[in-house]
XYZ file of C-alpha atoms in Angstrom:
676
model
C -101.224 -26.317 -17.607
C -103.971 -27.765 -15.398
C -106.865 -25.762 -15.588
C -109.937 -27.717 -14.675
C -111.100 -28.721 -11.168
C -108.736 -31.139 -10.438
C -105.489 -31.625 -8.060
C -102.656 -29.250 -9.118
C -105.203 -26.715 -10.693
C -103.546 -23.834 -11.866
C -99.854 -26.031 -11.899
C -97.769 -26.418 -14.994
C -97.072 -30.203 -15.459
C -93.608 -31.716 -15.368
C -94.158 -34.778 -18.055
C -91.783 -37.881 -16.782
C -93.219 -39.969 -19.623
C -91.343 -37.701 -22.390
C -88.509 -40.098 -21.056
C -88.722 -43.437 -21.931
C -88.333 -45.928 -19.201
C -86.315 -48.198 -20.948
C -83.722 -45.683 -21.289
C -83.315 -44.895 -17.665
C -80.512 -46.748 -15.665
C -81.801 -45.123 -12.311
C -83.467 -42.333 -10.678
C -81.285 -40.092 -7.538
C -83.667 -37.960 -5.243
C -81.832 -35.009 -3.426
C -84.668 -34.264 -0.764
C -83.242 -31.042 0.623
C -84.252 -27.990 -0.326
C -81.927 -26.888 -3.617
C -82.936 -23.753 -4.894
C -79.461 -22.325 -4.043
C -77.634 -24.706 -6.375
C -80.349 -25.438 -9.153
C -82.609 -22.358 -9.406
C -86.200 -22.067 -9.981
C -88.253 -24.701 -8.776
C -86.166 -27.057 -6.574
C -87.881 -25.841 -3.311
C -88.251 -29.224 -1.976
C -85.466 -30.905 -4.003
C -84.387 -32.268 -7.103
C -85.505 -35.576 -9.255
C -82.182 -36.792 -10.871
C -82.493 -39.079 -14.126
C -79.507 -41.209 -14.502
C -79.601 -42.777 -18.403
C -78.088 -46.046 -19.261
C -74.495 -45.853 -20.856
C -71.941 -48.280 -22.136
C -74.357 -51.436 -22.077
C -72.467 -54.658 -23.362
C -76.286 -56.075 -25.095
C -79.225 -55.492 -26.510
C -82.441 -55.447 -24.870
C -85.819 -55.901 -26.620
C -89.120 -55.742 -24.542
C -92.877 -56.441 -25.289
C -95.629 -56.254 -23.264
C -99.266 -55.910 -23.486
C -102.005 -56.034 -20.955
C -105.879 -55.405 -20.495
C -108.102 -54.664 -17.421
C -110.427 -57.199 -15.732
C -113.335 -55.458 -17.513
C -111.916 -56.050 -20.808
C -111.232 -52.327 -21.638
C -107.850 -50.534 -21.754
C -105.878 -52.850 -23.532
C -102.629 -51.876 -24.436
C -99.418 -53.336 -25.814
C -95.781 -51.620 -26.207
C -92.449 -52.197 -27.291
C -88.668 -50.978 -27.164
C -85.302 -51.744 -27.753
C -82.160 -50.357 -26.270
C -78.878 -50.817 -27.657
C -75.307 -49.727 -27.545
C -72.783 -49.061 -30.421
C -69.031 -48.554 -29.430
C -66.484 -46.633 -31.029
C -63.110 -45.329 -30.548
C -60.982 -45.481 -27.258
C -63.882 -45.785 -25.071
C -67.016 -44.068 -27.295
C -70.171 -45.184 -26.681
C -73.823 -44.238 -28.409
C -76.809 -46.023 -26.412
C -79.989 -45.544 -28.423
C -83.743 -46.370 -27.343
C -86.888 -46.680 -29.695
C -90.244 -47.325 -28.282
C -93.909 -47.555 -29.281
C -96.855 -48.223 -27.638
C -100.335 -47.959 -27.410
C -103.236 -48.083 -25.120
C -107.135 -48.152 -25.403
C -109.333 -46.036 -23.183
C -111.094 -46.963 -20.308
C -114.713 -46.394 -18.943
C -115.643 -45.864 -15.295
C -118.812 -43.224 -15.945
C -121.928 -43.142 -13.993
C -124.947 -43.821 -15.464
C -127.421 -40.648 -15.469
C -130.427 -42.083 -16.502
C -132.463 -38.792 -15.875
C -130.253 -35.819 -16.666
C -130.627 -34.093 -12.868
C -127.878 -31.338 -14.132
C -130.265 -29.986 -17.112
C -133.491 -31.386 -15.810
C -134.180 -33.756 -18.898
C -134.852 -37.301 -19.806
C -132.005 -38.833 -21.973
C -130.981 -42.009 -22.948
C -127.163 -42.133 -22.084
C -125.741 -45.334 -21.574
C -122.201 -46.384 -20.331
C -121.899 -48.968 -23.084
C -122.974 -46.659 -26.382
C -120.392 -43.902 -26.434
C -121.885 -42.475 -29.173
C -124.921 -41.547 -26.991
C -122.920 -42.038 -23.189
C -120.076 -40.301 -21.911
C -116.452 -41.677 -20.799
C -114.576 -41.300 -17.919
C -111.075 -42.627 -17.398
C -107.800 -42.939 -19.437
C -107.568 -41.450 -22.693
C -106.771 -43.414 -25.688
C -103.259 -42.757 -26.633
C -100.389 -43.809 -29.541
C -97.089 -42.676 -28.675
C -93.324 -43.113 -30.372
C -89.907 -42.602 -28.515
C -86.326 -41.821 -29.811
C -83.323 -41.448 -26.915
C -79.947 -41.239 -26.722
C -76.819 -40.885 -24.706
C -73.136 -40.433 -26.105
C -70.057 -39.858 -24.792
C -66.745 -39.880 -26.699
C -63.460 -39.285 -25.099
C -61.052 -36.428 -26.884
C -58.259 -37.354 -24.546
C -57.568 -38.293 -20.916
C -59.296 -34.946 -19.507
C -61.660 -34.322 -21.866
C -65.099 -35.952 -22.837
C -67.531 -34.672 -25.237
C -71.388 -35.602 -24.503
C -74.809 -35.462 -25.954
C -78.327 -36.866 -24.752
C -81.693 -36.315 -25.324
C -84.298 -37.140 -27.827
C -87.946 -36.927 -28.996
C -91.466 -38.115 -27.942
C -94.555 -38.255 -30.242
C -98.070 -38.559 -28.696
C -101.669 -38.894 -29.961
C -104.216 -38.433 -27.399
C -108.140 -38.839 -27.749
C -110.272 -38.227 -24.291
C -113.741 -37.562 -24.383
C -116.002 -34.415 -23.406
C -118.556 -34.762 -20.551
C -121.577 -33.261 -21.687
C -123.552 -31.233 -23.909
C -126.277 -28.841 -23.513
C -129.490 -29.847 -24.659
C -129.833 -27.637 -28.106
C -133.105 -28.802 -30.067
C -132.169 -27.960 -33.712
C -133.829 -29.097 -36.389
C -130.562 -30.110 -38.466
C -129.663 -33.656 -37.953
C -126.082 -34.633 -38.141
C -126.794 -37.854 -36.316
C -125.085 -35.411 -33.506
C -128.014 -33.237 -32.929
C -131.528 -34.151 -31.386
C -133.995 -33.375 -34.052
C -137.263 -31.187 -33.018
C -139.761 -32.865 -30.859
C -137.703 -36.120 -30.007
C -136.384 -37.550 -26.971
C -132.757 -35.460 -25.900
C -130.010 -38.075 -26.473
C -127.007 -35.896 -26.663
C -123.636 -36.740 -28.288
C -119.949 -37.253 -27.216
C -117.417 -34.631 -28.233
C -113.711 -35.865 -28.402
C -110.793 -33.921 -27.330
C -107.698 -34.894 -29.199
C -104.692 -33.604 -28.758
C -101.151 -34.075 -30.586
C -98.273 -33.783 -28.176
C -94.459 -33.309 -29.258
C -91.538 -33.291 -26.780
C -88.011 -32.624 -27.966
C -84.658 -32.539 -25.834
C -81.453 -32.268 -26.894
C -78.027 -31.544 -24.924
C -74.486 -31.463 -26.151
C -71.518 -30.275 -23.740
C -68.145 -30.998 -22.878
C -66.067 -32.292 -19.366
C -62.457 -31.059 -19.514
C -59.581 -29.803 -17.006
C -59.444 -26.107 -16.237
C -56.501 -25.066 -14.505
C -56.794 -27.749 -12.031
C -60.734 -27.371 -11.911
C -62.889 -29.878 -13.452
C -65.190 -28.239 -15.852
C -68.474 -28.647 -17.537
C -70.055 -26.747 -20.384
C -73.295 -27.245 -21.840
C -75.892 -26.217 -24.268
C -79.672 -27.644 -24.056
C -83.027 -26.983 -26.109
C -86.082 -28.505 -24.647
C -89.724 -27.904 -26.491
C -93.004 -29.218 -25.964
C -96.140 -28.534 -27.855
C -99.574 -29.802 -27.894
C -102.316 -29.298 -30.793
C -106.091 -29.564 -30.031
C -108.780 -31.240 -32.161
C -112.089 -31.448 -31.303
C -114.538 -34.078 -32.920
C -117.915 -34.927 -32.941
C -119.520 -31.845 -31.843
C -120.496 -28.784 -33.342
C -120.936 -25.095 -33.456
C -124.741 -24.511 -32.661
C -124.298 -20.701 -34.173
C -123.173 -22.160 -37.652
C -126.341 -24.611 -37.998
C -126.245 -27.057 -41.007
C -122.894 -25.747 -42.212
C -121.368 -26.351 -38.845
C -118.304 -28.229 -39.275
C -118.576 -31.587 -36.826
C -114.718 -31.609 -36.206
C -112.388 -28.205 -35.498
C -108.850 -27.186 -35.148
C -108.761 -25.441 -31.899
C -105.373 -24.448 -31.606
C -102.255 -24.988 -30.246
C -100.061 -24.267 -26.653
C -95.960 -24.342 -27.413
C -93.248 -24.054 -24.728
C -89.689 -24.067 -25.082
C -86.052 -23.718 -23.292
C -82.828 -22.489 -24.299
C -80.300 -23.202 -21.606
C -76.197 -22.275 -21.551
C -74.143 -23.958 -18.391
C -70.785 -23.455 -17.275
C -70.120 -25.110 -13.833
C -66.542 -25.681 -11.898
C -65.378 -27.581 -8.978
C -61.958 -28.399 -6.980
C -61.173 -30.100 -3.946
C -58.692 -28.200 -1.921
C -57.625 -30.929 0.782
C -60.836 -30.955 3.257
C -62.721 -28.075 1.440
C -64.456 -28.763 -1.998
C -65.739 -25.617 -3.927
C -68.156 -25.676 -6.933
C -69.271 -22.396 -9.018
C -71.618 -22.079 -12.150
C -73.600 -19.841 -14.465
C -76.579 -20.372 -16.083
C -78.466 -18.287 -18.883
C -82.361 -19.602 -19.962
C -84.184 -18.147 -22.478
C -87.951 -19.432 -22.378
C -90.660 -19.076 -24.928
C -94.767 -19.389 -24.688
C -96.606 -19.802 -27.707
C -100.347 -19.846 -28.339
C -101.789 -20.325 -31.751
C -105.397 -19.793 -32.817
C -108.080 -22.017 -33.780
C -109.635 -21.951 -36.805
C -112.517 -19.467 -37.232
C -115.409 -21.838 -36.482
C -114.154 -23.159 -33.415
C -114.835 -20.133 -31.794
C -116.770 -17.827 -33.054
C -120.252 -16.766 -31.529
C -119.987 -18.941 -28.391
C -117.608 -21.994 -30.468
C -117.724 -25.301 -30.832
C -119.654 -27.603 -27.830
C -117.153 -28.758 -25.074
C -113.998 -26.435 -25.765
C -114.510 -23.615 -27.859
C -111.275 -23.021 -29.728
C -108.364 -20.754 -29.173
C -108.902 -16.991 -30.710
C -106.755 -14.794 -31.941
C -107.130 -12.644 -28.778
C -105.712 -15.622 -26.948
C -102.878 -15.969 -29.358
C -99.294 -14.938 -28.577
C -95.406 -15.726 -28.611
C -93.661 -14.520 -25.398
C -90.020 -14.672 -24.436
C -88.348 -14.317 -21.057
C -84.401 -14.389 -20.246
C -82.819 -15.109 -16.937
C -79.317 -15.485 -15.848
C -78.001 -17.594 -12.241
C -74.827 -17.614 -10.692
C -74.059 -20.205 -7.958
C -71.440 -20.812 -5.702
C -70.876 -24.007 -3.044
C -68.460 -25.333 -0.621
C -67.996 -28.188 1.468
C -65.607 -28.942 4.483
C -64.874 -32.304 6.026
C -64.228 -30.908 9.347
C -63.098 -34.424 10.012
C -63.518 -37.799 9.165
C -67.306 -38.025 10.248
C -68.332 -34.239 10.149
C -69.139 -32.282 7.293
C -70.571 -28.977 6.716
C -71.774 -26.787 3.840
C -73.149 -24.187 2.032
C -74.602 -22.506 -1.125
C -75.907 -19.507 -2.501
C -77.443 -18.048 -6.042
C -78.446 -15.121 -7.272
C -81.111 -15.181 -10.220
C -82.343 -12.374 -12.362
C -85.599 -12.717 -14.979
C -86.201 -10.101 -17.239
C -89.766 -9.914 -16.674
C -89.915 -9.592 -12.442
C -86.252 -9.015 -11.176
C -83.727 -10.921 -9.132
C -83.862 -13.376 -6.135
C -81.080 -14.821 -3.839
C -81.513 -18.069 -2.453
C -79.124 -19.740 0.059
C -78.308 -23.026 2.143
C -76.573 -24.599 5.044
C -76.539 -28.161 5.756
C -74.293 -30.400 7.698
C -73.713 -34.529 8.171
C -72.727 -36.299 10.620
C -71.168 -40.321 10.684
C -72.162 -42.114 13.834
C -69.133 -44.423 13.448
C -70.046 -47.086 10.441
C -73.759 -47.464 11.529
C -75.290 -44.267 10.820
C -75.802 -40.757 9.385
C -77.238 -37.784 10.526
C -77.997 -35.029 8.512
C -80.133 -31.948 8.147
C -80.091 -28.413 6.079
C -81.952 -24.929 5.992
C -82.381 -23.158 2.815
C -84.365 -20.657 1.452
C -85.870 -20.847 -1.998
C -87.988 -19.084 -4.741
C -90.173 -20.412 -7.711
C -90.702 -17.871 -10.536
C -94.079 -18.005 -11.954
C -94.309 -19.748 -14.901
C -94.808 -17.947 -18.632
C -97.931 -19.996 -18.675
C -99.554 -18.392 -15.582
C -98.394 -15.093 -16.473
C -99.953 -15.476 -20.067
C -102.446 -18.028 -20.430
C -105.787 -17.216 -21.314
C -108.675 -19.059 -23.165
C -112.785 -19.613 -22.864
C -113.998 -23.045 -21.986
C -117.507 -24.700 -21.525
C -118.021 -25.757 -18.195
C -120.946 -26.310 -15.967
C -121.040 -23.477 -13.265
C -124.071 -22.819 -11.138
C -126.045 -25.745 -12.332
C -125.884 -24.708 -16.031
C -123.388 -24.658 -19.006
C -121.734 -21.282 -19.370
C -118.483 -19.763 -21.098
C -116.044 -19.142 -18.890
C -113.098 -17.170 -19.446
C -109.419 -16.798 -18.168
C -107.687 -13.759 -18.661
C -104.149 -13.515 -18.381
C -102.209 -11.912 -15.875
C -101.075 -8.689 -18.200
C -104.367 -8.537 -19.931
C -106.338 -4.625 -19.383
C -109.311 -6.608 -18.246
C -107.427 -8.051 -15.247
C -105.697 -4.745 -14.642
C -109.050 -3.197 -14.679
C -110.122 -5.278 -11.657
C -106.578 -4.173 -10.164
C -104.816 -7.633 -10.135
C -100.629 -6.804 -9.398
C -98.230 -8.245 -12.002
C -96.829 -11.735 -10.610
C -94.000 -12.323 -8.763
C -92.251 -15.023 -7.423
C -92.985 -17.208 -4.815
C -90.660 -17.566 -1.907
C -89.908 -20.246 0.384
C -87.948 -21.723 3.602
C -87.161 -25.434 3.796
C -85.811 -27.132 7.197
C -85.102 -30.618 6.991
C -83.349 -33.312 9.050
C -82.860 -36.983 8.752
C -81.284 -40.223 10.205
C -80.253 -43.405 8.611
C -78.907 -46.323 10.374
C -77.249 -49.308 9.016
C -77.897 -51.787 11.395
C -76.095 -54.625 8.832
C -75.053 -55.063 5.474
C -78.481 -55.996 4.494
C -80.759 -53.905 6.798
C -81.412 -49.987 7.026
C -84.092 -47.679 8.304
C -84.133 -44.058 7.114
C -86.111 -41.552 8.846
C -86.610 -37.750 7.449
C -88.531 -34.672 8.717
C -89.386 -31.857 6.366
C -90.751 -28.446 6.904
C -91.685 -26.388 3.570
C -93.229 -22.634 4.157
C -94.118 -20.996 0.604
C -95.116 -17.088 0.820
C -97.084 -15.535 -1.956
C -98.113 -18.802 -3.801
C -99.510 -18.379 -6.993
C -103.117 -19.293 -7.417
C -105.789 -19.854 -10.036
C -108.924 -18.396 -8.533
C -112.439 -19.595 -8.218
C -115.120 -17.726 -10.808
C -115.509 -14.299 -10.537
C -118.763 -13.023 -11.621
C -121.249 -10.175 -11.403
C -122.141 -10.831 -7.759
C -119.766 -10.779 -4.631
C -119.390 -12.622 -1.817
C -122.532 -11.398 -0.018
C -124.858 -11.518 -3.367
C -124.700 -8.007 -3.908
C -124.393 -7.065 -7.523
C -120.990 -5.421 -8.627
C -122.047 -3.258 -11.967
C -118.206 -2.539 -12.801
C -117.407 -6.386 -13.050
C -120.715 -7.148 -14.599
C -119.589 -4.652 -17.389
C -116.533 -6.546 -17.833
C -118.008 -9.963 -18.154
C -120.632 -8.619 -20.900
C -117.968 -6.523 -23.028
C -115.897 -9.946 -23.212
C -118.612 -12.714 -23.784
C -118.412 -14.462 -21.009
C -120.178 -15.679 -17.406
C -117.269 -15.760 -15.235
C -113.619 -14.710 -15.135
C -110.373 -16.656 -13.668
C -106.866 -15.333 -13.426
C -103.566 -15.893 -11.526
C -102.428 -14.084 -8.363
C -100.337 -14.563 -5.610
C -102.455 -15.027 -2.941
C -102.070 -17.347 -0.268
C -99.212 -18.888 2.025
C -99.031 -22.432 2.944
C -96.741 -24.383 5.445
C -96.089 -28.258 4.552
C -94.496 -30.724 7.013
C -94.338 -34.200 7.621
C -91.778 -37.167 7.369
C -90.777 -40.543 5.612
C -89.506 -43.486 6.882
C -88.044 -46.124 5.399
C -87.023 -49.601 5.953
C -85.271 -52.406 3.882
C -84.078 -55.851 5.075
C -83.167 -57.941 2.024
C -80.825 -61.399 1.388
C -83.130 -63.205 4.043
C -82.839 -66.850 3.906
C -86.364 -68.533 3.463
C -87.106 -71.839 2.106
C -84.117 -72.239 -0.124
C -84.354 -68.539 -1.586
C -83.842 -64.913 -0.580
C -86.891 -62.931 0.803
C -86.671 -59.179 1.267
C -88.924 -56.865 3.125
C -89.826 -52.740 1.984
C -91.701 -50.481 3.985
C -92.222 -46.786 3.672
C -94.287 -44.631 5.408
C -95.046 -40.648 4.405
C -97.031 -38.186 6.922
C -97.688 -34.813 5.633
C -100.112 -31.885 6.177
C -100.083 -28.492 4.474
C -102.107 -25.584 6.336
C -103.010 -22.257 5.133
C -101.156 -19.181 6.737
C -102.684 -15.769 7.336
C -105.348 -14.001 4.833
C -106.234 -14.588 1.471
C -104.931 -11.289 -0.512
C -107.119 -9.862 -2.724
C -106.910 -6.229 -5.212
C -108.886 -3.851 -3.303
C -111.227 -3.531 -6.197
C -112.272 -7.290 -5.307
C -112.039 -6.790 -1.577
C -115.534 -8.646 -1.233
C -114.482 -11.599 -3.344
C -111.870 -13.237 -1.074
C -114.267 -16.141 -1.120
C -115.063 -16.064 -4.595
C -111.205 -16.086 -5.820
C -110.406 -18.829 -2.877
C -113.253 -20.600 -1.564
C -113.874 -23.824 0.441
C -113.115 -26.265 -2.519
C -109.999 -24.560 -4.007
C -108.587 -24.290 -0.237
C -109.108 -28.101 -0.015
C -107.524 -28.960 -3.553
C -104.125 -27.397 -1.326
C -104.958 -29.087 2.024
C -107.049 -32.248 1.506
C -107.032 -33.249 -2.149
C -104.064 -35.672 -1.894
C -103.482 -38.439 0.651
C -101.898 -37.050 4.135
C -100.718 -40.850 4.734
C -99.444 -43.256 2.523
C -97.951 -46.523 3.808
C -96.289 -48.950 1.890
C -95.465 -52.731 2.672
C -93.883 -55.247 0.348
C -91.618 -58.511 0.001
C -89.818 -59.513 -2.947
C -88.634 -63.301 -3.074
C -85.979 -65.312 -5.241
C -85.291 -68.679 -5.744
C -83.433 -69.702 -8.876
C -84.347 -68.322 -11.882
C -87.837 -66.757 -10.381
C -88.886 -63.776 -8.971
C -91.814 -62.558 -7.133
C -92.927 -59.230 -5.545
C -96.006 -58.512 -3.614
C -96.848 -54.510 -2.463
C -99.474 -53.136 -0.718
C -99.610 -49.414 -0.696
C -102.507 -47.826 1.987
C -103.640 -44.229 0.509
C -104.724 -42.391 3.362
C -108.351 -40.539 3.200
C -108.870 -37.192 1.068
C -111.486 -34.828 1.933
C -113.393 -32.731 -0.926
C -115.282 -29.733 0.499
C -118.234 -27.768 -1.370
C -117.522 -24.562 -2.333
C -120.145 -23.006 -0.368
C -122.116 -25.807 1.997
C -120.101 -27.626 4.356
C -122.885 -30.126 4.652
C -122.159 -31.213 1.250
C -118.250 -31.781 1.917
C -117.308 -35.786 1.397
C -114.329 -37.565 2.878
C -113.229 -40.294 0.683
C -111.765 -43.359 3.393
C -108.192 -44.604 2.913
C -107.670 -48.157 0.699
C -105.036 -50.231 0.381
C -103.953 -51.253 -3.112
C -102.120 -54.484 -3.943
C -99.616 -55.216 -6.761
C -98.545 -58.855 -7.685
C -95.389 -59.325 -10.226
C -93.973 -62.324 -11.057
C -90.555 -62.820 -13.236
C -88.934 -66.120 -14.765
C -85.543 -66.236 -16.695
C -85.945 -69.339 -19.244
C -82.333 -68.714 -20.578
C -79.631 -66.320 -19.808
C -81.156 -64.517 -23.243
C -85.172 -65.015 -22.695
C -87.457 -63.937 -19.912
C -91.013 -63.964 -18.941
C -92.720 -61.212 -16.642
C -96.525 -60.792 -15.392
C -98.164 -58.664 -12.931
C -101.652 -57.641 -11.335
C -101.922 -54.144 -10.596
C -104.651 -53.656 -7.932
C -105.105 -57.624 -7.700
C -108.057 -57.170 -5.199
C -110.181 -54.634 -7.599
C -109.973 -51.906 -5.212
C -112.066 -48.617 -5.715
C -112.671 -45.466 -4.198
C -115.413 -44.518 -2.054
C -118.553 -43.470 -4.823
C -119.252 -39.785 -4.842
C -122.369 -38.740 -2.757
C -123.770 -35.568 -4.002
C -126.407 -34.925 -1.388
C -128.611 -33.522 -3.732
C -126.336 -31.360 -5.650
C -125.937 -32.286 -9.096
C -123.229 -30.565 -10.035
C -120.766 -32.318 -7.312
C -121.127 -35.232 -9.846
C -122.114 -33.722 -12.692
C -125.676 -35.183 -13.056
C -124.479 -38.733 -11.858
C -121.648 -38.633 -14.988
C -119.084 -39.098 -12.629
C -118.925 -42.266 -10.171
C -115.460 -41.913 -8.363
C -114.212 -38.712 -7.215
C -112.207 -36.542 -9.789
C -111.737 -33.159 -7.890
C -109.969 -34.887 -5.313
C -107.402 -37.894 -5.801
C -106.127 -40.760 -4.162
C -105.500 -43.426 -6.770
C -107.096 -44.419 -10.343
C -110.122 -46.159 -10.717
C -109.480 -48.406 -13.422
C -110.001 -51.446 -11.181
C -107.603 -54.715 -11.671
C -105.775 -54.797 -14.442
C -103.395 -57.452 -15.832
C -99.973 -57.269 -17.922
C -97.216 -59.731 -19.223
C -94.104 -59.433 -21.217
C -90.906 -60.991 -22.670
C -87.481 -59.566 -22.555
C -84.828 -60.500 -25.091
C -81.172 -60.112 -24.483
C -78.548 -60.248 -27.105
């Protein structure tokens, strides 16, 4: 769950890195809203990952790279191999390992404007300084994809695997305690404040496994499967202390863990009756969200600096069950015209049911083009994380360090504030597109989309003892005092949005050029998200409308990501040599201050250029090299305009609450591939 002030705050991420690239054959995108077929979360479409199958060679990749500033060294290797057996059976397996070192693009705050003290932090001394960039990471992957035909009509299959990662990132500040005990971390009494650099370490485990069978059933094509998927994250906080424990404080803490898992069962059938095709299916799912408390020293009396551990009161093991059933139909009216529709009913044990539906059509313009359009309704169930997540974090708030509490949606604390139980977001999705195939090698596509989402689940701003008008609220202050926090956050269905935009793509390949073949690619996305209507607040917090969803939180939805992205690239092949040059324009983004429009900042659009080269020495050995961000382009630097909280007292040099592209600068990577 993203809980910090970055794009995606309050969302549960989908971790694409859990599936190794070497195991993937291709990725398909269904751009139409698809909740009527696939259920919750398919509001704007579906990503379909196709794994490698019966590959007739073994492939080994070895890669290594570094940034132009000498940090971020990385190395990885993977092997993909297929075993064949029986009459058409296969098992494709991928094994991979990798390591990346951290990068640092922090600012250099000589005098600490955030705390008003002098310090000796330097970017080149991580013991005294700070680190902002990519984390250090070690990882290992094992993935399989297998099929075995039992007969001409029946195939059993299995796919999935595991992913282990150990990450290490760094906290950004430490309040200026002058404690006489000396761990090499604390500032002795009377000495200059130097601070120390806490670490934030994660052990991440992913596992996914699906087994099933495809077979014939009374003239229908049938598919039955069972899936288990799980993810866990264990936290260790290092190079820090719990000041309340003095000389008895550990300097490394087990801060607790989060885990999420799914168990799914699916049964689907489909069949064509002449020009009409139908599909039916049912799905059952159990979801589980677990929180494990950290060691007592990590949370007692304010807890470890940078991240107080998860407390026994945060620990939980919650489940829910949902059952869904769907039907689809497609009718080829004639050779050129198709119409279709789908409907799905879903029932969740914690908030009830939802019905979504979809209509779609496609019309072929001879052999040269296709027109398509769809209208659909959809929904997204609030995640168990959003319902049950609770923790206390040490954050910068109001120009000082404070303990900020996230209380879950079923907590008596939140109910005392009058916050209603979370319910499903609903959506309406209109999309239309045109694809033109001017020739065998030249295609153009244009797509328009309009998605309205009602009752979006939001992660609120900081609720403290004074309302939007600065008036004290004794009831809220008492809740803060009772829970030993300076502010409260929670999840609430509070806003509605409309997102609309269009995508344009162009591909022209096989152009004869200098004895080789040239290909040109272009892509443009323009989009805009607007808030619709008033922010919905509980009656007891009517005067907290701005604090629940202030200017900064609103901009996280409307302007924190580029509203325009343009890509233009070329690929060239001559003999055994291949080159690719791609330019990506990331449009501007705007950060809005929580209360003062004068302190807003717009970060200008930039073009990032990537170059890759490859050469096949033989059929068995090939070489590749790439330079990402060839011209060392960075986002605009932060201008705090007198507010030290904006850049955390100079610690951040580049934007972190809005995002266009990374700020590592130029990086180099090269590798070899062996096929045998």
